[in-house]
Amino acid sequence: MKWIKLVVVVIASALISCAEKENPSFTQDQLVLIPQPKSVTLNSGSFKVDAQTQFVIANDSLEVITGILNDLFEKSAGFKLDVVMSGDENTIQLVKNATLAEEVYKLDVTSQKVILEANSKLGFVYGLETIRQLLPAAIESSSKVLNLKLYIPNVHIDDAPQYPYRGSHLDVSRHFFGKEYIKKHLDRMAFLKLNTFHFHLVDDQGWRIEIKKYPKLTEVGAFRVDQENKHWNARTHNDPDAEATYGGFYTQEDIKEIVAYASEKGIRVIPEIEMPAHVMSAIAAYPWLSCKDEPIAVPSGGVWPITDIYCAGKEATFEFLEDVLTEVMELFPDKYIHAGGDEATKTNWETCPHCQRRMKEEGLANTGELQSYFMKRMERFLSKHNKTLIGWDEILEGGLPEKATVMSWRGFEGGWEATAAGHDVIMTPVSHMYFDYYQGNPDNEPVAFNAFLPLEKVYEFRPAVDSMSVEQKKHVLGGQANLWAEYIATESHSEYMLFPRLFALSEVLWSPEKKLDWNGFSIRVRKMMQRFDVMGINYAKSAFAVQPESEIDLETGKITIALKSEFPDTQIRYALGDSELNADSEVYNNPISFDGTTSIKAAVFKDGKIMGAELNKYFDFHQAVAKPVTYKFDYNASYPSTGATALVDVLRGSKYFKDGRWQGWIGNPAVITIDFEEPKEVCEVTVGSLEEQGTGIYFPQHIKVEVSQDGENFEEVAQIERAFEPNPGAKIENFKMKFEARKNVQFVRVTVQPLTETPKGGGAWLFLDEILVK
């Protein structure tokens, strides 16, 4: 009997072992879900998907969305699941549950079957995308994977979104992207449970949608002179008769295809038809739309201020826009139409007889009220057609249209004001939601708008403001990320700017606020990057970049460098001087100190490989380091850097002028005196300066160097005269002045004269960093 019992135990153990092998269990760390669901319970075991597994659907209309998984199975595993109307074991069942809200779903996975419950197509889509993320990353492969094992962890998930509006915006006007890329972007939005695609179809630099009644909008307005070899802000004014070859547009059939594709993914599409500004492409096609009736060209680059805008005094303008919107409304079934309303410089309205007559007839006090009249009139037209106008927060100025929804971009204030007035709001503040900003050190990143938005700051975004009342918060529909495309000419660059920041946004808008945790997200998004690789996404690794924090001890002249990355708990290795940085380099644990000229190289390592950009900084210990500095004219209070010794602390600034390392002057020269506190021999002075003409920062026009033994009597030893040169980007220049060596020098005075007048008129900012003396 003992022998029989032993055999039974052995057989049972073997069966259990096989079962465990056949349906392996998963750990909590292996659940890599973004956005994270409302609640997840992990159970032992898993469900195996194989060629015999079937989809069981509640009705025929759900068959199309099974393609979310079936298309992946076919490419990666070589089979598709049959779709049937009934079945039990080895099935993925889509079950209608009328008690659930529209975007809610429940998911139960056992070793026998998967049950996904929802009350709408949206709920089923979101549940299928969650199953997709529970499957191995290899499911995303575009070709068959040998011996692919497809297991879904046994889980119970209850899930629902935090906000009803979860948006992603693409600007296809500044640079045109074909419909296949738009579809790819929609796929990735669905993967993240984002539900609204804001399609920016019209701007100064291109009209991208076919309007049959006005064919010149695409014949003329969709193309511009090709100046793609130049920086966006260096592109010259175009002649209206010059050949225009760069551009493109979507036919109405293209639009229908995109909208239908989005609908299959549970995504609504909101078109943006700009007015009254950002419409030079329309005016180039039909000059009578402007106040001046003069031919203009579609611009190839930046335009500021935007003065060529629609004439608000002509009835023909409103007839045109109503015709355009009528065709647009037929193509886009969603209730929202975005009408822009931002950045209109109204100088032409001030002198236009048509606009002045309109103001008099309507009793309008100023052109701000005229813009309000313009937007209110368009809102009434859309409202008659059961559409809701969305406008950028400038539509608050002069009076908000009665039923409009506000997209608050200049901060949170516009959204606060609109909710207080009882209007719905979509939050998309520049501080957190402008994905055309740099996400890492500009010195190591592809060109972008010169502002800074790292991944962690996106994750800190919260659409509802604490100071809002309960009633106001009810009007906050959600948020949206905006990717403006002035500097983004390729699909690859577009992906780089979107990911992984779009993952952070998706979690903020979907997951319960109490579950939002940067440390947890940073772990999951790093694991998700393995899936990015299989998906072929050109994602940014900027959050891995090593960020140095430097301090100088003014008493000893010793520098201390602390190293960190945006992601917590990463392994950083570093090398000093000429040593090579590699997987065997010193692991960083504590701040590094040194008091002599050296360089430091550092990077985040994972599995022996560098992740993200490598830090490479040179610290030049010159004769003026940590010496007393006095100023004839104080630096501007907005740009103090670290104070009086910032120009002699060895620590250099980046191309980002707000990085806290630059001192700025406007209206005065910088006159800086350095006291060595003892006589020295001096033969060279270098002045570090930053230029970014787009923000009003210019290189010096003149630099003079003087030396003195007593601080009273100075001798001029060098000077540089520099003529203005156009420079569209951000640039750092070290102005070096060598001269015959002077002995017994205790004081050096450097006078830096700013550009006296900028090309646009007015004064120039002068930004300085280090003054190196040798």
GROMACS .gro file of N, CA, C and O in nm, residues 169-178 181-182 197-206 208 224 227-228 230-233 235 246 250 272 274 278 299-302 392 433-437 447-449 481-495 497-498 501:
model
  268
  169HIS      N    1  -0.250   6.533  -3.012
  169HIS     CA    2  -0.258   6.627  -3.124
  169HIS      C    3  -0.135   6.611  -3.214
  169HIS      O    4  -0.023   6.596  -3.166
  170LEU      N    5  -0.158   6.611  -3.343
  170LEU     CA    6  -0.049   6.615  -3.440
  170LEU      C    7  -0.070   6.732  -3.534
  170LEU      O    8  -0.178   6.752  -3.589
  171ASP      N    9   0.037   6.808  -3.554
  171ASP     CA   10   0.039   6.920  -3.648
  171ASP      C   11   0.093   6.865  -3.781
  171ASP      O   12   0.210   6.828  -3.790
  172VAL      N   13   0.006   6.860  -3.882
  172VAL     CA   14   0.049   6.812  -4.014
  172VAL      C   15   0.060   6.927  -4.113
  172VAL      O   16   0.081   6.904  -4.232
  173SER      N   17   0.048   7.049  -4.063
  173SER     CA   18   0.058   7.166  -4.150
  173SER      C   19   0.202   7.209  -4.168
  173SER      O   20   0.248   7.230  -4.280
  174ARG      N   21   0.274   7.227  -4.057
  174ARG     CA   22   0.414   7.271  -4.066
  174ARG      C   23   0.497   7.169  -4.142
  174ARG      O   24   0.584   7.204  -4.221
  175HIS      N   25   0.472   7.039  -4.114
  175HIS     CA   26   0.530   6.932  -4.194
  175HIS      C   27   0.422   6.827  -4.216
  175HIS      O   28   0.350   6.791  -4.123
  176PHE      N   29   0.413   6.782  -4.339
  176PHE     CA   30   0.304   6.693  -4.378
  176PHE      C   31   0.342   6.547  -4.353
  176PHE      O   32   0.454   6.505  -4.385
  177PHE      N   33   0.250   6.472  -4.294
  177PHE     CA   34   0.269   6.329  -4.272
  177PHE      C   35   0.156   6.253  -4.343
  177PHE      O   36   0.039   6.290  -4.331
  178GLY      N   37   0.191   6.148  -4.416
  178GLY     CA   38   0.093   6.073  -4.492
  178GLY      C   39  -0.003   5.995  -4.405
  178GLY      O   40   0.018   5.975  -4.286
  181TYR      N   41   0.115   5.700  -4.174
  181TYR     CA   42   0.172   5.736  -4.045
  181TYR      C   43   0.063   5.775  -3.946
  181TYR      O   44   0.070   5.743  -3.827
  182ILE      N   45  -0.039   5.844  -3.995
  182ILE     CA   46  -0.152   5.882  -3.908
  182ILE      C   47  -0.217   5.755  -3.853
  182ILE      O   48  -0.249   5.746  -3.733
  197PHE      N   49  -0.816   6.209  -3.118
  197PHE     CA   50  -0.708   6.254  -3.206
  197PHE      C   51  -0.743   6.394  -3.257
  197PHE      O   52  -0.841   6.413  -3.327
  198HIS      N   53  -0.662   6.491  -3.217
  198HIS     CA   54  -0.678   6.630  -3.261
  198HIS      C   55  -0.594   6.648  -3.387
  198HIS      O   56  -0.472   6.647  -3.381
  199PHE      N   57  -0.659   6.666  -3.499
  199PHE     CA   58  -0.598   6.666  -3.632
  199PHE      C   59  -0.580   6.812  -3.677
  199PHE      O   60  -0.674   6.874  -3.725
  200HIS      N   61  -0.458   6.864  -3.660
  200HIS     CA   62  -0.431   7.005  -3.691
  200HIS      C   63  -0.405   7.019  -3.842
  200HIS      O   64  -0.293   7.008  -3.889
  201LEU      N   65  -0.512   7.045  -3.916
  201LEU     CA   66  -0.509   7.037  -4.062
  201LEU      C   67  -0.478   7.169  -4.132
  201LEU      O   68  -0.449   7.169  -4.252
  202VAL      N   69  -0.486   7.279  -4.060
  202VAL     CA   70  -0.471   7.411  -4.123
  202VAL      C   71  -0.377   7.497  -4.041
  202VAL      O   72  -0.390   7.506  -3.919
  203ASP      N   73  -0.282   7.559  -4.110
  203ASP     CA   74  -0.198   7.661  -4.049
  203ASP      C   75  -0.137   7.744  -4.160
  203ASP      O   76  -0.162   7.719  -4.279
  204ASP      N   77  -0.057   7.843  -4.121
  204ASP     CA   78   0.003   7.931  -4.221
  204ASP      C   79   0.080   7.853  -4.327
  204ASP      O   80   0.076   7.886  -4.446
  205GLN      N   81   0.152   7.749  -4.286
  205GLN     CA   82   0.248   7.683  -4.374
  205GLN      C   83   0.187   7.569  -4.455
  205GLN      O   84   0.261   7.501  -4.527
  206GLY      N   85   0.057   7.548  -4.446
  206GLY     CA   86  -0.003   7.445  -4.530
  206GLY      C   87  -0.148   7.417  -4.498
  206GLY      O   88  -0.185   7.406  -4.381
  208ARG      N   89  -0.422   7.133  -4.545
  208ARG     CA   90  -0.404   6.989  -4.567
  208ARG      C   91  -0.531   6.909  -4.594
  208ARG      O   92  -0.524   6.787  -4.600
  224ARG      N   93   0.440   7.475  -5.063
  224ARG     CA   94   0.523   7.593  -5.039
  224ARG      C   95   0.659   7.572  -5.103
  224ARG      O   96   0.697   7.459  -5.139
  227GLN      N   97   1.225   7.490  -4.864
  227GLN     CA   98   1.342   7.542  -4.794
  227GLN      C   99   1.379   7.449  -4.679
  227GLN      O  100   1.429   7.491  -4.575
  228GLU      N  101   1.355   7.320  -4.699
  228GLU     CA  102   1.377   7.223  -4.593
  228GLU      C  103   1.524   7.207  -4.555
  228GLU      O  104   1.555   7.149  -4.452
  230LYS      N  105   1.704   7.449  -4.468
  230LYS     CA  106   1.734   7.559  -4.376
  230LYS      C  107   1.661   7.538  -4.244
  230LYS      O  108   1.555   7.475  -4.239
  231HIS      N  109   1.718   7.594  -4.137
  231HIS     CA  110   1.650   7.596  -4.008
  231HIS      C  111   1.516   7.668  -4.023
  231HIS      O  112   1.504   7.764  -4.100
  232TRP      N  113   1.416   7.622  -3.948
  232TRP     CA  114   1.282   7.678  -3.960
  232TRP      C  115   1.280   7.831  -3.951
  232TRP      O  116   1.211   7.897  -4.028
  233ASN      N  117   1.356   7.886  -3.858
  233ASN     CA  118   1.354   8.031  -3.838
  233ASN      C  119   1.449   8.107  -3.930
  233ASN      O  120   1.460   8.229  -3.921
  235ARG      N  121   1.433   8.056  -4.270
  235ARG     CA  122   1.373   8.048  -4.404
  235ARG      C  123   1.323   8.185  -4.448
  235ARG      O  124   1.265   8.259  -4.368
  246TYR      N  125   0.704   7.167  -5.192
  246TYR     CA  126   0.695   7.090  -5.068
  246TYR      C  127   0.553   7.093  -5.014
  246TYR      O  128   0.492   7.201  -5.003
  250TYR      N  129  -0.467   6.572  -4.770
  250TYR     CA  130  -0.552   6.454  -4.763
  250TYR      C  131  -0.676   6.478  -4.848
  250TYR      O  132  -0.744   6.580  -4.833
  272GLU      N  133  -0.905   7.047  -3.679
  272GLU     CA  134  -0.887   7.188  -3.647
  272GLU      C  135  -0.878   7.268  -3.777
  272GLU      O  136  -0.790   7.245  -3.860
  274GLU      N  137  -0.830   7.637  -3.857
  274GLU     CA  138  -0.791   7.761  -3.788
  274GLU      C  139  -0.867   7.884  -3.837
  274GLU      O  140  -0.900   7.895  -3.955
  278HIS      N  141  -0.339   8.218  -3.842
  278HIS     CA  142  -0.277   8.092  -3.885
  278HIS      C  143  -0.342   8.043  -4.015
  278HIS      O  144  -0.363   7.921  -4.032
  299PRO      N  145   0.405   8.061  -4.653
  299PRO     CA  146   0.540   8.071  -4.595
  299PRO      C  147   0.604   7.934  -4.575
  299PRO      O  148   0.534   7.835  -4.550
  300SER      N  149   0.736   7.930  -4.587
  300SER     CA  150   0.809   7.804  -4.570
  300SER      C  151   0.857   7.783  -4.428
  300SER      O  152   0.901   7.672  -4.392
  301GLY      N  153   0.854   7.889  -4.347
  301GLY     CA  154   0.905   7.879  -4.210
  301GLY      C  155   0.825   7.965  -4.115
  301GLY      O  156   0.708   7.998  -4.140
  302GLY      N  157   0.890   8.007  -4.007
  302GLY     CA  158   0.822   8.079  -3.901
  302GLY      C  159   0.770   8.215  -3.944
  302GLY      O  160   0.832   8.285  -4.024
  392TRP      N  161  -0.875   7.763  -2.871
  392TRP     CA  162  -0.765   7.789  -2.778
  392TRP      C  163  -0.808   7.900  -2.682
  392TRP      O  164  -0.901   7.975  -2.710
  433MET      N  165   0.241   6.994  -2.153
  433MET     CA  166   0.179   6.921  -2.264
  433MET      C  167   0.231   6.958  -2.403
  433MET      O  168   0.173   6.916  -2.502
  434TYR      N  169   0.338   7.037  -2.412
  434TYR     CA  170   0.391   7.072  -2.543
  434TYR      C  171   0.509   6.980  -2.574
  434TYR      O  172   0.621   7.003  -2.529
  435PHE      N  173   0.483   6.879  -2.654
  435PHE     CA  174   0.582   6.776  -2.680
  435PHE      C  175   0.683   6.817  -2.788
  435PHE      O  176   0.769   6.736  -2.824
  436ASP      N  177   0.673   6.938  -2.839
  436ASP     CA  178   0.779   6.988  -2.928
  436ASP      C  179   0.895   7.047  -2.848
  436ASP      O  180   0.994   7.091  -2.906
  437TYR      N  181   0.886   7.043  -2.714
  437TYR     CA  182   0.994   7.090  -2.628
  437TYR      C  183   1.099   6.980  -2.611
  437TYR      O  184   1.070   6.861  -2.621
  447VAL      N  185   1.699   6.877  -3.281
  447VAL     CA  186   1.649   7.015  -3.269
  447VAL      C  187   1.502   7.015  -3.227
  447VAL      O  188   1.422   6.933  -3.270
  448ALA      N  189   1.470   7.107  -3.137
  448ALA     CA  190   1.334   7.120  -3.086
  448ALA      C  191   1.311   7.265  -3.046
  448ALA      O  192   1.403   7.348  -3.054
  449PHE      N  193   1.188   7.296  -3.008
  449PHE     CA  194   1.161   7.428  -2.954
  449PHE      C  195   1.238   7.442  -2.824
  449PHE      O  196   1.242   7.349  -2.743
  481ALA      N  197  -0.189   6.611  -2.523
  481ALA     CA  198  -0.051   6.643  -2.559
  481ALA      C  199  -0.048   6.699  -2.700
  481ALA      O  200  -0.113   6.646  -2.790
  482ASN      N  201   0.027   6.807  -2.718
  482ASN     CA  202   0.037   6.871  -2.849
  482ASN      C  203   0.177   6.856  -2.907
  482ASN      O  204   0.275   6.890  -2.840
  483LEU      N  205   0.185   6.807  -3.029
  483LEU     CA  206   0.313   6.797  -3.097
  483LEU      C  207   0.310   6.888  -3.219
  483LEU      O  208   0.260   6.852  -3.326
  484TRP      N  209   0.364   7.010  -3.201
  484TRP     CA  210   0.376   7.104  -3.311
  484TRP      C  211   0.499   7.067  -3.394
  484TRP      O  212   0.600   7.023  -3.340
  485ALA      N  213   0.491   7.087  -3.525
  485ALA     CA  214   0.588   7.022  -3.614
  485ALA      C  215   0.680   7.119  -3.687
  485ALA      O  216   0.735   7.084  -3.792
  486GLU      N  217   0.702   7.240  -3.632
  486GLU     CA  218   0.797   7.329  -3.698
  486GLU      C  219   0.933   7.263  -3.721
  486GLU      O  220   0.993   7.278  -3.827
  487TYR      N  221   0.982   7.191  -3.622
  487TYR     CA  222   1.116   7.132  -3.628
  487TYR      C  223   1.112   6.983  -3.658
  487TYR      O  224   1.216   6.917  -3.653
  488ILE      N  225   0.993   6.930  -3.686
  488ILE     CA  226   0.978   6.785  -3.699
  488ILE      C  227   0.938   6.751  -3.842
  488ILE      O  228   0.822   6.762  -3.880
  489ALA      N  229   1.035   6.708  -3.920
  489ALA     CA  230   1.013   6.686  -4.063
  489ALA      C  231   0.997   6.539  -4.099
  489ALA      O  232   0.960   6.507  -4.212
  490THR      N  233   1.025   6.448  -4.006
  490THR     CA  234   1.021   6.306  -4.038
  490THR      C  235   0.936   6.229  -3.937
  490THR      O  236   0.918   6.272  -3.824
  491GLU      N  237   0.888   6.113  -3.980
  491GLU     CA  238   0.810   6.027  -3.892
  491GLU      C  239   0.895   5.981  -3.773
  491GLU      O  240   0.847   5.972  -3.660
  492SER      N  241   1.021   5.950  -3.802
  492SER     CA  242   1.111   5.903  -3.697
  492SER      C  243   1.127   6.007  -3.587
  492SER      O  244   1.123   5.975  -3.467
  493HIS      N  245   1.144   6.134  -3.628
  493HIS     CA  246   1.158   6.242  -3.530
  493HIS      C  247   1.027   6.261  -3.453
  493HIS      O  248   1.027   6.286  -3.332
  494SER      N  249   0.916   6.248  -3.523
  494SER     CA  250   0.786   6.261  -3.457
  494SER      C  251   0.771   6.157  -3.348
  494SER      O  252   0.730   6.188  -3.235
  495GLU      N  253   0.805   6.032  -3.378
  495GLU     CA  254   0.799   5.926  -3.277
  495GLU      C  255   0.888   5.958  -3.158
  495GLU      O  256   0.850   5.935  -3.043
  497MET      N  257   0.974   6.238  -3.035
  497MET     CA  258   0.919   6.341  -2.948
  497MET      C  259   0.795   6.292  -2.871
  497MET      O  260   0.764   6.340  -2.763
  498LEU      N  261   0.724   6.195  -2.928
  498LEU     CA  262   0.601   6.145  -2.866
  498LEU      C  263   0.627   6.043  -2.756
  498LEU      O  264   0.558   6.040  -2.653
  501ARG      N  265   0.688   5.996  -2.372
  501ARG     CA  266   0.608   6.095  -2.299
  501ARG      C  267   0.458   6.069  -2.312
  501ARG      O  268   0.381   6.096  -2.218
   0.00000   0.00000   0.00000
